[in-house]
Coordinates of C-alpha atoms in Angstrom, one line a residue:
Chain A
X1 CA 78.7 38.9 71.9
X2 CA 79.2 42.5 71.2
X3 CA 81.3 44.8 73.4
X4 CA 82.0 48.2 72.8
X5 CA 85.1 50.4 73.9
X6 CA 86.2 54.0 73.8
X7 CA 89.9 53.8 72.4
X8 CA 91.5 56.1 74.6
X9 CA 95.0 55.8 72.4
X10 CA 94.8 58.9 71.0
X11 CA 92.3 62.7 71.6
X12 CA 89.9 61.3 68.2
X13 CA 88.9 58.7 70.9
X14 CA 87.5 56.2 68.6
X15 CA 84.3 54.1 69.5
X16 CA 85.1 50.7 68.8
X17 CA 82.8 47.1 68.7
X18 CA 84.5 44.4 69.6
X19 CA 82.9 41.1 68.4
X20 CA 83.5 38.3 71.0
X21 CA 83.5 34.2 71.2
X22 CA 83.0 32.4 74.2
X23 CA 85.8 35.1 75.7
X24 CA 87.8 34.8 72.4
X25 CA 88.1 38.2 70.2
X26 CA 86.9 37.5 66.6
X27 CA 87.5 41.3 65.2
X28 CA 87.3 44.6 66.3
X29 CA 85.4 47.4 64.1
X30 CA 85.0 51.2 64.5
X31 CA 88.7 51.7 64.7
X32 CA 90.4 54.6 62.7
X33 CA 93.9 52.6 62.6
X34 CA 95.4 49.5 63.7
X35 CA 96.0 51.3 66.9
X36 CA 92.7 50.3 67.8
X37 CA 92.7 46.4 68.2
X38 CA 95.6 46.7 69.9
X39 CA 94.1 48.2 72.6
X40 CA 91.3 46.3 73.1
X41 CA 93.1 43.1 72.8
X42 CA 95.3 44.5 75.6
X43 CA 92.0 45.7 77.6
X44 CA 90.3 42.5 77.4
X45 CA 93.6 40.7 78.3
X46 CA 94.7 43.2 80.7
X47 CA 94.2 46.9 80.9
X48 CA 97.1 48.9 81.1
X49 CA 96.9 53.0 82.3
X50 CA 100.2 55.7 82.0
X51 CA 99.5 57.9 85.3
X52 CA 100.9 61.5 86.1
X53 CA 101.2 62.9 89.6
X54 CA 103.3 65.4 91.1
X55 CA 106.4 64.8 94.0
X56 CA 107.9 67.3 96.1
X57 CA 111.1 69.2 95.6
X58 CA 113.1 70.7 98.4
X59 CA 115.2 73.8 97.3
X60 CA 113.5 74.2 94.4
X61 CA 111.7 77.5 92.6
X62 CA 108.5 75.5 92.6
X63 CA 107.4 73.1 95.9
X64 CA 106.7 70.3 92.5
X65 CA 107.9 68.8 89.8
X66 CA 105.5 67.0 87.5
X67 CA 106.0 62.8 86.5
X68 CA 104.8 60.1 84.6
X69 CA 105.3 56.7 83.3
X70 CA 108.1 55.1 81.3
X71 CA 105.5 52.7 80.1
X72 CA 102.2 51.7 81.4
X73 CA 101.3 49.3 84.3
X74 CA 98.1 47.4 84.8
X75 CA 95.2 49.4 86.0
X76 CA 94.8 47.2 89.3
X77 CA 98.3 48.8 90.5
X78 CA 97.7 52.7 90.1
X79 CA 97.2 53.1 93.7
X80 CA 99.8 51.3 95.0
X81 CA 101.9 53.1 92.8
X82 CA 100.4 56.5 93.8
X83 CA 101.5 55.6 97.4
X84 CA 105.1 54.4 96.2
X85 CA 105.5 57.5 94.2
X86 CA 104.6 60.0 97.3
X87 CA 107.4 58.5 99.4
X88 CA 109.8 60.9 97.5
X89 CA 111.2 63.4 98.1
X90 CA 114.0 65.2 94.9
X91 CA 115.9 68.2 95.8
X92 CA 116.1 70.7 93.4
X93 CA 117.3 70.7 90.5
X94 CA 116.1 68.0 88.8
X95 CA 115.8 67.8 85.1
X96 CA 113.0 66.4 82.3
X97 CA 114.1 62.7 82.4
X98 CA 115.3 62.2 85.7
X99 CA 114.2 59.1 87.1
X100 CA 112.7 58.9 90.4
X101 CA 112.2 55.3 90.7
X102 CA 113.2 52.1 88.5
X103 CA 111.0 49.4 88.0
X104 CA 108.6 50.9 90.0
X105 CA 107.0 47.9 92.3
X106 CA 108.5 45.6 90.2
X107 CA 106.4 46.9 87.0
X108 CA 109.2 47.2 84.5
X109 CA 107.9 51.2 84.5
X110 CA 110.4 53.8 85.7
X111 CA 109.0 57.1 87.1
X112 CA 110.2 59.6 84.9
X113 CA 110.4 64.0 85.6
X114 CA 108.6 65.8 83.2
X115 CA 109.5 69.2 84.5
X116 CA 112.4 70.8 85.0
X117 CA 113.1 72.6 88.5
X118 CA 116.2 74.8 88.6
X119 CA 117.5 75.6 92.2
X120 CA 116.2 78.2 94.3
X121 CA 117.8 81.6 92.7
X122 CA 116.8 84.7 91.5
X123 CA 116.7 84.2 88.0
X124 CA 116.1 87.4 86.4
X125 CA 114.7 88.4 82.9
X126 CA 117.0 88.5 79.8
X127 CA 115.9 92.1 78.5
Chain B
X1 CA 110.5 104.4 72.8
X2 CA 112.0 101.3 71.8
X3 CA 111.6 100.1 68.2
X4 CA 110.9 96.3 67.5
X5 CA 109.9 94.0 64.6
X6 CA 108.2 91.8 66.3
X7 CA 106.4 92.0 70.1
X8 CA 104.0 89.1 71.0
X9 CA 101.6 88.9 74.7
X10 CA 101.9 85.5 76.2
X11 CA 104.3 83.0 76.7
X12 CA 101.8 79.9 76.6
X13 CA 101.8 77.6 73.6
X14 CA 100.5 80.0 71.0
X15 CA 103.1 82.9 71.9
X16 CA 106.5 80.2 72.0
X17 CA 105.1 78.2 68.9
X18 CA 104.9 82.1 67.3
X19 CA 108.3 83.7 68.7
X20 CA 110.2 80.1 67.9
X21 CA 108.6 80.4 63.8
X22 CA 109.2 84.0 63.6
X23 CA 112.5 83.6 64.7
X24 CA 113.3 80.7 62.0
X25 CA 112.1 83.0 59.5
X26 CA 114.0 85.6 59.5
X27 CA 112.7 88.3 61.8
X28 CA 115.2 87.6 64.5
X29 CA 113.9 91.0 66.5
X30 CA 111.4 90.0 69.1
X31 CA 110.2 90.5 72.4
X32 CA 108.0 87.7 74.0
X33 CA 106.5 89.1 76.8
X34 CA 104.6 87.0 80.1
X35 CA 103.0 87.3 82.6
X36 CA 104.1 85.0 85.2
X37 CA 107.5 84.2 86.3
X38 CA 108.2 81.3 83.6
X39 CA 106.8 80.5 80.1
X40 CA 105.3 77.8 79.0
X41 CA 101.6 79.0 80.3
X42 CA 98.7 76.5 81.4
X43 CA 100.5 73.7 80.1
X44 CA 102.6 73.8 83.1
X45 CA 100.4 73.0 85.2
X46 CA 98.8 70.1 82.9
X47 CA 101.2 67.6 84.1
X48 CA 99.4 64.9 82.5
X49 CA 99.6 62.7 79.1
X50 CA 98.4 62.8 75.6
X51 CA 100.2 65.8 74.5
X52 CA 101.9 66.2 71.5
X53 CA 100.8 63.7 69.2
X54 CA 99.8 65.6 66.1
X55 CA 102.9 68.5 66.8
X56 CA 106.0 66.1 67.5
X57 CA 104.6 62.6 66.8
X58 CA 104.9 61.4 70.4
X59 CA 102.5 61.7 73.8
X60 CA 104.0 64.0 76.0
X61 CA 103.2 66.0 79.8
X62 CA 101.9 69.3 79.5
X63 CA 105.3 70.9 81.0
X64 CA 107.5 68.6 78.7
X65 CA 105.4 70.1 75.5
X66 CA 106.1 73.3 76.5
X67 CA 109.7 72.7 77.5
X68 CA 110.2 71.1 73.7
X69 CA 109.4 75.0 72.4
X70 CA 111.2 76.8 75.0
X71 CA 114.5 75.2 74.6
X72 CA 114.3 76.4 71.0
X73 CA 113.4 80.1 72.6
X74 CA 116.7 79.6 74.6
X75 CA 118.6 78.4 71.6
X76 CA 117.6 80.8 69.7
X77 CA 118.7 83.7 71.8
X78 CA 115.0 85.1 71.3
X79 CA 114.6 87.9 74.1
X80 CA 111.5 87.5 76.9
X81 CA 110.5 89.3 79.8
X82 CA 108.8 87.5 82.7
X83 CA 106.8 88.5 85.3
X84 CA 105.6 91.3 82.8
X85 CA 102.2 92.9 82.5
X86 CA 101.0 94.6 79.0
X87 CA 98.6 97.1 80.2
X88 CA 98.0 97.8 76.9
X89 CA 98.4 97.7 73.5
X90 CA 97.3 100.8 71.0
X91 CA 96.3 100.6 67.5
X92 CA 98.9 102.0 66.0
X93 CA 100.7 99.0 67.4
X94 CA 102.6 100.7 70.7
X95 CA 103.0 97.8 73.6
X96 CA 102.7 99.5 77.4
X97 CA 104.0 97.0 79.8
X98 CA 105.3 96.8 83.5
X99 CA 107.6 95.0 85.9
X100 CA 109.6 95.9 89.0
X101 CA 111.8 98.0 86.8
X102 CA 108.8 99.9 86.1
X103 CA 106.9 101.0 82.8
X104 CA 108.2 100.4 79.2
X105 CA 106.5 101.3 75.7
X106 CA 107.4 99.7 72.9
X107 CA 106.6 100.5 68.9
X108 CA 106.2 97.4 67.4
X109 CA 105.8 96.7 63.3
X110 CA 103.7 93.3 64.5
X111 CA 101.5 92.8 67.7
X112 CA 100.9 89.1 68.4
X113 CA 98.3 88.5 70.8
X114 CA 98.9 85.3 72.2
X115 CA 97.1 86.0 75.7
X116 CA 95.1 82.5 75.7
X117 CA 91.7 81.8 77.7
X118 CA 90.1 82.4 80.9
X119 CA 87.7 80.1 82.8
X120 CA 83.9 80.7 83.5
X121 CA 83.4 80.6 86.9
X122 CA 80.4 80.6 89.2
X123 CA 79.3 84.6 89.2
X124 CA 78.9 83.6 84.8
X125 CA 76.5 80.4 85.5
X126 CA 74.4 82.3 88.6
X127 CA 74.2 79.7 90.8
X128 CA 71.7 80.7 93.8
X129 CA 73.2 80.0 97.2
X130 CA 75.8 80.7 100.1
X131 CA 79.4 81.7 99.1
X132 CA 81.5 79.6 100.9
X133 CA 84.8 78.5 100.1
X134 CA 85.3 75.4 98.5
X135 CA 83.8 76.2 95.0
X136 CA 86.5 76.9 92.3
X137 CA 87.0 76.5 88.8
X138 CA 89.2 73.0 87.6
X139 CA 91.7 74.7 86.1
X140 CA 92.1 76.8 89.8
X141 CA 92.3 73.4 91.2
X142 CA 95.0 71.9 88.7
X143 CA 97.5 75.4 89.7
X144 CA 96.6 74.6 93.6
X145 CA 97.5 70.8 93.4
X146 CA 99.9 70.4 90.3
X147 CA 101.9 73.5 91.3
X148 CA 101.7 74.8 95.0
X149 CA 101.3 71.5 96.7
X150 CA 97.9 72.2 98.1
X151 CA 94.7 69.7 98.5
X152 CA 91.7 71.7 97.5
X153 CA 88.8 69.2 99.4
X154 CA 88.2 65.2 100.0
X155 CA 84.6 65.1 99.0
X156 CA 84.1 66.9 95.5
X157 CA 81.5 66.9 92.9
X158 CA 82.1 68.7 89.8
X159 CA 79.8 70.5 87.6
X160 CA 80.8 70.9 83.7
X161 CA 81.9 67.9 81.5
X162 CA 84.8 70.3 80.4
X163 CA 88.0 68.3 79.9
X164 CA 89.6 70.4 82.4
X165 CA 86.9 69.0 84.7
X166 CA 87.4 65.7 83.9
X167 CA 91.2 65.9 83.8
X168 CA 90.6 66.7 87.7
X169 CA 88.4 64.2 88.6
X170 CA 90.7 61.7 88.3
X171 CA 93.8 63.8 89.5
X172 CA 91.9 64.6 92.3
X173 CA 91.0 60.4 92.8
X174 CA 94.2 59.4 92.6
X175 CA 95.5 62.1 95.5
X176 CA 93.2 60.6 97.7
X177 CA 89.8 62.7 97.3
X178 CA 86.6 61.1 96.6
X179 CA 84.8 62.7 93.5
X180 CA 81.3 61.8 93.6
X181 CA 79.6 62.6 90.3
X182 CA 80.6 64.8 87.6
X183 CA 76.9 66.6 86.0
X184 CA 76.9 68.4 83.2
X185 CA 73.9 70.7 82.0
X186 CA 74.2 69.2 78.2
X187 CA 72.4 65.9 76.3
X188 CA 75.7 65.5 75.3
X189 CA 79.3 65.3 77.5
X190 CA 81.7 68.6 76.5
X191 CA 84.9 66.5 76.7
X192 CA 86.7 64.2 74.7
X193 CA 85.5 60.3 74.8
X194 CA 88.7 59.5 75.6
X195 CA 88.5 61.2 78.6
X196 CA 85.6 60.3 80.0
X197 CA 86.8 56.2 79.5
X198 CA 90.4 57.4 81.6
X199 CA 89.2 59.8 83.8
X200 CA 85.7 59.1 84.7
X201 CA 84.9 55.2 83.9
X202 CA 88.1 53.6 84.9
X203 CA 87.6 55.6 88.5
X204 CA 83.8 54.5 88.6
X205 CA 82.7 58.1 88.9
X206 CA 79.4 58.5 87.4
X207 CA 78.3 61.3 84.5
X208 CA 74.9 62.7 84.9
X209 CA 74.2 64.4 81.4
X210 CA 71.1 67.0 81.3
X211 CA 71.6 67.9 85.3
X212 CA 72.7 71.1 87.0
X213 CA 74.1 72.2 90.1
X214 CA 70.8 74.7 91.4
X215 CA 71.9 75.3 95.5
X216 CA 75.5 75.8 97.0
X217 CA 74.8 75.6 100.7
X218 CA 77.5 76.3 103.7
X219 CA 78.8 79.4 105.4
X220 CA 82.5 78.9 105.9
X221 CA 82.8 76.1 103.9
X222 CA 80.8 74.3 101.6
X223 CA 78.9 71.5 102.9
X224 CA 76.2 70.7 100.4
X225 CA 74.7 71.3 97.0
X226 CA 71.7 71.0 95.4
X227 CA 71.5 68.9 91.8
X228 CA 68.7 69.0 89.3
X229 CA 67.4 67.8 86.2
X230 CA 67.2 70.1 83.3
X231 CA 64.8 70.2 80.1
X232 CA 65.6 70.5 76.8
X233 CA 65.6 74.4 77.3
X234 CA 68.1 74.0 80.4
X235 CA 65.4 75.0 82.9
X236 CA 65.5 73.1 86.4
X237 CA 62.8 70.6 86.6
X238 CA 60.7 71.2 89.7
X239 CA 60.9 68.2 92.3
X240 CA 64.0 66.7 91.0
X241 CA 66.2 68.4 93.5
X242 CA 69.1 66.2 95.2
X243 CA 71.2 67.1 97.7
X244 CA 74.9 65.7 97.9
X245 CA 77.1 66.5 101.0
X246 CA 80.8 67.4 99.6
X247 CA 82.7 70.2 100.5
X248 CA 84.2 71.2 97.3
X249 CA 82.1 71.9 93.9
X250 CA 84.9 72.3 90.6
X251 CA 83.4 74.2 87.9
X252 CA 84.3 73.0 84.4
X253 CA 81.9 75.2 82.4
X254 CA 83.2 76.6 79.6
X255 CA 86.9 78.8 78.7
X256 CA 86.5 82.8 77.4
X257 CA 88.9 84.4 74.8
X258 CA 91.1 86.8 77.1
X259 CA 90.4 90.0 75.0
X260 CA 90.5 93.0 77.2
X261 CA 93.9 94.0 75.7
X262 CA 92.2 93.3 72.4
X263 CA 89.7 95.3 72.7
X264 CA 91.6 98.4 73.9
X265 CA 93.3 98.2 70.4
X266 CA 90.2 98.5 68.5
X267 CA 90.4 94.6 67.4
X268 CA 87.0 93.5 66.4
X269 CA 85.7 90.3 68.4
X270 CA 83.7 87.4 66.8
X271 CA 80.4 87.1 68.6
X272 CA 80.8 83.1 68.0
X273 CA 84.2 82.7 68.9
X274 CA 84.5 85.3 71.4
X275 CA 87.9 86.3 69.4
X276 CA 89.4 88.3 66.8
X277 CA 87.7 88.3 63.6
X278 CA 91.1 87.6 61.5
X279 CA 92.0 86.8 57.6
X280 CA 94.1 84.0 56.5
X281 CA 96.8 85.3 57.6
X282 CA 95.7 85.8 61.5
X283 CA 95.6 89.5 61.0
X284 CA 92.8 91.4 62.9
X285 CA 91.0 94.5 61.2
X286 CA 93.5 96.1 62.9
X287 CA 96.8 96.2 60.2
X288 CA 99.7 94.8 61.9
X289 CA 98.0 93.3 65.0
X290 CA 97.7 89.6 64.7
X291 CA 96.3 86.6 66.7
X292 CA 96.3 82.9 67.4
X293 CA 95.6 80.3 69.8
X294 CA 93.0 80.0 72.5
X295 CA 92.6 84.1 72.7
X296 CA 91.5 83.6 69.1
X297 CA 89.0 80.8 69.6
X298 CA 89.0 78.2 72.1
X299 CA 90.7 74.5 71.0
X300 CA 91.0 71.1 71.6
X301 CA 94.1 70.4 71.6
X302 CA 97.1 72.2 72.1
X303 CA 98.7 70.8 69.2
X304 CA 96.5 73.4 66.8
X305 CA 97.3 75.7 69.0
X306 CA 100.9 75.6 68.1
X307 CA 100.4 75.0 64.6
X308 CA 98.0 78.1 63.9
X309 CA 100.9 79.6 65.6
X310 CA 103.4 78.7 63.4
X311 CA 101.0 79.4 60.5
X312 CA 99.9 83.3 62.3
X313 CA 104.0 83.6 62.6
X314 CA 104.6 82.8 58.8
X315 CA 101.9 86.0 57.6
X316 CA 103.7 88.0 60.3
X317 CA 106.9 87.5 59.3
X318 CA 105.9 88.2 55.8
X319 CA 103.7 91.6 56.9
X320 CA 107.1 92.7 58.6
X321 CA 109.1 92.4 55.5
X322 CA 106.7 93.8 53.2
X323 CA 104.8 96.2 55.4
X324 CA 101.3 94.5 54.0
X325 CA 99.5 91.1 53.2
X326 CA 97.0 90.4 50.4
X327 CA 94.0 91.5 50.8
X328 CA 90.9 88.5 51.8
X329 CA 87.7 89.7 49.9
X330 CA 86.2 86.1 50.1
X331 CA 84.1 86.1 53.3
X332 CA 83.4 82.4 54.7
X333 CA 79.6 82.2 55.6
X334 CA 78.6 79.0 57.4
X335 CA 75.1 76.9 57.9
X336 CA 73.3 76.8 60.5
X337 CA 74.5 73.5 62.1
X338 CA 77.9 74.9 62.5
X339 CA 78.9 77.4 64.9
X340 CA 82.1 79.0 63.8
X341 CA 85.1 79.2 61.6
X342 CA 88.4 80.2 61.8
X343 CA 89.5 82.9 59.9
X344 CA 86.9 84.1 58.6
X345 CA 87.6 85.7 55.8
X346 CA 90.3 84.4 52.7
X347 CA 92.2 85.7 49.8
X348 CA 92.5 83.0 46.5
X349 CA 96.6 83.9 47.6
X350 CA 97.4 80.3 49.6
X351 CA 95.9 77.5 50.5
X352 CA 94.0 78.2 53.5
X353 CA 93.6 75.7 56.7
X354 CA 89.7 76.2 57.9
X355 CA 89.1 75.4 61.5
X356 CA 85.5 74.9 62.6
X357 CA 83.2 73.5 64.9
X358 CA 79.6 71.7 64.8
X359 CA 77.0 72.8 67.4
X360 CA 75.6 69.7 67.8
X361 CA 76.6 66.0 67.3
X362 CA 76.2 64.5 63.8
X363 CA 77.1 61.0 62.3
X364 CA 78.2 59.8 58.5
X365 CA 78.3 63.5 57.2
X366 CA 80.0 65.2 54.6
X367 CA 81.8 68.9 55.2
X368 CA 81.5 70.5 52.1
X369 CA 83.3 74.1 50.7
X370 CA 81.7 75.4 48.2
X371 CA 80.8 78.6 46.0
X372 CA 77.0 78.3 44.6
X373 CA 76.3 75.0 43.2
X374 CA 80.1 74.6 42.4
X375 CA 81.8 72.4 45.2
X376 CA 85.4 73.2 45.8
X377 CA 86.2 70.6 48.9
X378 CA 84.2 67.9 50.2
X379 CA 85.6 65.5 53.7
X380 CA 83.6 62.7 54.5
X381 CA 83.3 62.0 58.8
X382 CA 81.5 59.4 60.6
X383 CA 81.2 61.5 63.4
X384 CA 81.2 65.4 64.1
X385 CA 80.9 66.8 67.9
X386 CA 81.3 69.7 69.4
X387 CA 84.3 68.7 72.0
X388 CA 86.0 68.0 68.7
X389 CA 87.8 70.5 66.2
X390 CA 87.5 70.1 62.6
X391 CA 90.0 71.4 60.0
X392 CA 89.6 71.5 56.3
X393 CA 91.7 73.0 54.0
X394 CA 90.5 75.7 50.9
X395 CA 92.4 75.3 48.1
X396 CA 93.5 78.6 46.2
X397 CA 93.1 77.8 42.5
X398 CA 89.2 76.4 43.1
X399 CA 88.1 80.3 44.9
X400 CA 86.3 83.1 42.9
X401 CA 87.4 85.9 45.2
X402 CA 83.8 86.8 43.7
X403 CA 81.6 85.2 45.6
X404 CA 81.6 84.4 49.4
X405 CA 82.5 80.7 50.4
X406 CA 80.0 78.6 52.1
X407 CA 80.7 75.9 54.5
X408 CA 78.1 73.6 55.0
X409 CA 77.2 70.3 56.8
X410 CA 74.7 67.3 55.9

């Protein structure tokens, strides 16, 4: 059996054939490095997804900072993750790197700031 | 009037990747000047993955990309204004621009015009209809939810296979809305692959290629459209008509050169790209006035952005210590299965990185530079699309500034 996969590892987005046996993988094709078998050995095995979504900032120059992922988690938990994540609340400032949660649900995936927020000040130009 | 080597419009990826190379070398007088009240442009409000990975080797945010170059702005002590409006720039190279202190001109020795892109929006497709609210463009979307904390609709169908557009469908899923079909006029999808597998089929939101939104219905709000099949020429096919009850439509149809400053200075625009028409070194007809980035032809990825940038920033730097660049005689002419290149004109001075793109989608084919009969470059792909840059670099010592180079496609 012949299953094919978009390789979503990085933007050249490979289109890759895996070649299955009775729900064994036998070899992957298609693939532009060894990136490629990687992933679909994990997506057959279980799919794993980095998401990005935005939590609230009190004090802060902007109403949001931006966060993602320490690491993936499997697909099937994105939602409940979703929910976990927009149970927090940060006051400002909070830095690149920050961590919001630890292990969120138990996932081994910390959510992590990926924008920086400085306190509510006038911060004026340099020139 | 102040005097300044170096005075660059826009503080998004292009203009920081410029400033931060300038900077490094040697012209250390600079004014970055932005429009809104941080840098860092769109990519602030692309919060999510995959940047990064050609520039620094690693898959970053959007905001942690462009915090990566404007740490090295701050480092570097290189001057900006915020919340700073060029109203115009001349072409003898002097900047107007105002904030709430009021009006400044500047004489600068280099323009760079880093001003980015603009997104089509419903008045450029001429959708027949209602105007209610509710219909917006993705990347209007993205600012509403990613940076003031507002939800733009629950039920949401999105015209344009964009990447911006598909970005959004599932940032919009995953706060809650439900997207219920993303259709896109094309036989072919405008985004990457990858994006349609993370955004699209992982959410079960269906792709309807070769279909077109035809009817926005609602008075206050929007409440329905109509969809339809399209033929080969684009035309609506009679009797296909569907409605779909939503209440907000996201437009992801295509991103426009911001050139109006461009234009003011006499900078000739590329019907293709809707950009500069620029040499090697990113230098516009107009001496002095460079540009680079998405003003200068829309990308893929940011990470080119940066790095035409950096390679715009190295021509300047040289212009501003020598008061002129070599002259590019060899004009690049293309066939007709590819719809632009970037620059478009070379000297036989440097190597030269060509960026291009196909107009339609071809397998196992072979890019090919070459002058005549006589091949100077050849790059073998298995696949060429149009969602997809393509770079290929001219090597000096093969060009006869003689003869104009050809860049062809089988």
């Amino acid at each position: 059996m012949i299953k094919e996969y978009t390789c979503i590892v990085c933007p050249r987005g490979c289109q890759l054939e895996a070649v299955m046996e009775e729900g064994e993988l036998l070899f992957v094709s298609g693939a532009g490095c060894k990136r490629g078998e990687a992933y679909v050995r994990q997506e057959i095995s279980d799919p794993q997804r980095n998401i990005a979504t935005s939590v609230l900032v009190l004090d802060g120059r902007m109403p949001l900072t931006s966060v993602r992922l320490s690491r993936t988690i499997p697909k099937n938990s994105i939602f409940s993750v979703m929910a976990e994540i927009k149970k927090k609340v940060l006051k400002a400032p909070v830095h690149i790197g920050d961590i919001v949660i630890a292990d969120v649900l138990g996932t081994g995936s910390d959510v992590v700031v990926t924008k920086a927020v400085d306190a509510k000040t006038c911060v004026s130009a340099q020139k | 009037m102040e005097q300044i080597d170096a005075l660059i419009v826009g503080g998004g990826p292009a203009g920081l990747a410029a400033a931060a190379e300038l900077h490094k070398r040697g012209i250390k007088d600079i004014l970055l000047i932005e429009r809104e009240d941080c840098l860092g442009g769109i990519l602030r409000q692309c919060i999510h993955d995959g940047f990064g990975l050609s520039r620094f080797q690693a898959a970053l945010s959007g905001p942690e990309y462009a915090q990566r170059f404007i740490d090295q702005i701050e480092e570097l002590k290189i001057p900006y204004l915020t919340e700073t409006t060029v109203l115009e720039v001349s072409s003898d190279r002097v900047v107007t621009c105002v904030n709430r202190n009021g009006l400044k001109k500047y004489q600068a020795k280099a323009v760079i015009l880093a001003m980015g892109c603009r997104e089509r929006t419903r008045g450029s497709l001429g959708i027949p209809g209602e105007r209610p609210a509710g219909v917006m463009t993705a990347g209007a979307a993205q600012a509403y939810i990613n940076l003031y904390n507002r939800m733009v609709g629950k039920e949401v169908v999105i015209l344009g296979s964009g990447d911006i557009g598909l970005i959004m469908a599932r940032r919009l899923t995953l706060e809650g809305a439900h997207v219920q079909a993303v259709f896109e006029i094309g036989s072919v999808p405008s985004g990457l692959s990858r994006n349609i597998e993370q955004c699209l089929n992982d959410y079960d939101i269906p792709l309807y290629l070769s279909h077109t939104v035809t009817g926005i219905h609602g008075s206050s709000r929007l409440e329905a459209v109509t969809v339809s099949q399209v033929d080969e020429c684009f035309n609506p096919i009679p009797g296909t008509e569907q409605r779909y009850a939503c209440d907000t439509l996201i437009l992801s149809v295509g991103l426009i050169p911001e050139n109006e400053l461009s234009l003011d200075a006499g900078v000739q625009l590329d019907g293709r790209t809707r950009g500069a028409v620029v040499d090697e070194h990113y230098q516009t007809n107009v001496p002095g006035i460079f540009a680079a980035g998405n003003v200068l032809h829309v990308h893929d990825l940011v990470d080119f952005v940066s790095m035409e940038a950096e390679r715009l920033a190295e021509a300047a730097s040289r212009y501003i210590k020598q008061g002129m660049l070599r002259p590019c005689p060899v004009v690049i002419q293309t066939d007709d299965k590819i719809s632009y290149t970037v620059p478009q004109s070379i000297s036989s001075g440097q190597d030269v990185v060509l960026s291009l793109r196909v107009k339609k989608p071809l397998t196992n084919c072979r890019l090919m530079l070459h002058q005549g009969e006589h091949i100077l470059q050849e790059k073998k792909l298995k696949k060429a699309v149009p969602a997809e840059m393509l770079q290929i670099i001219c090597q000096k010592d093969r060009l006869n500034i003689d003869l104009p180079l050809e860049v062809t496609i089988e």
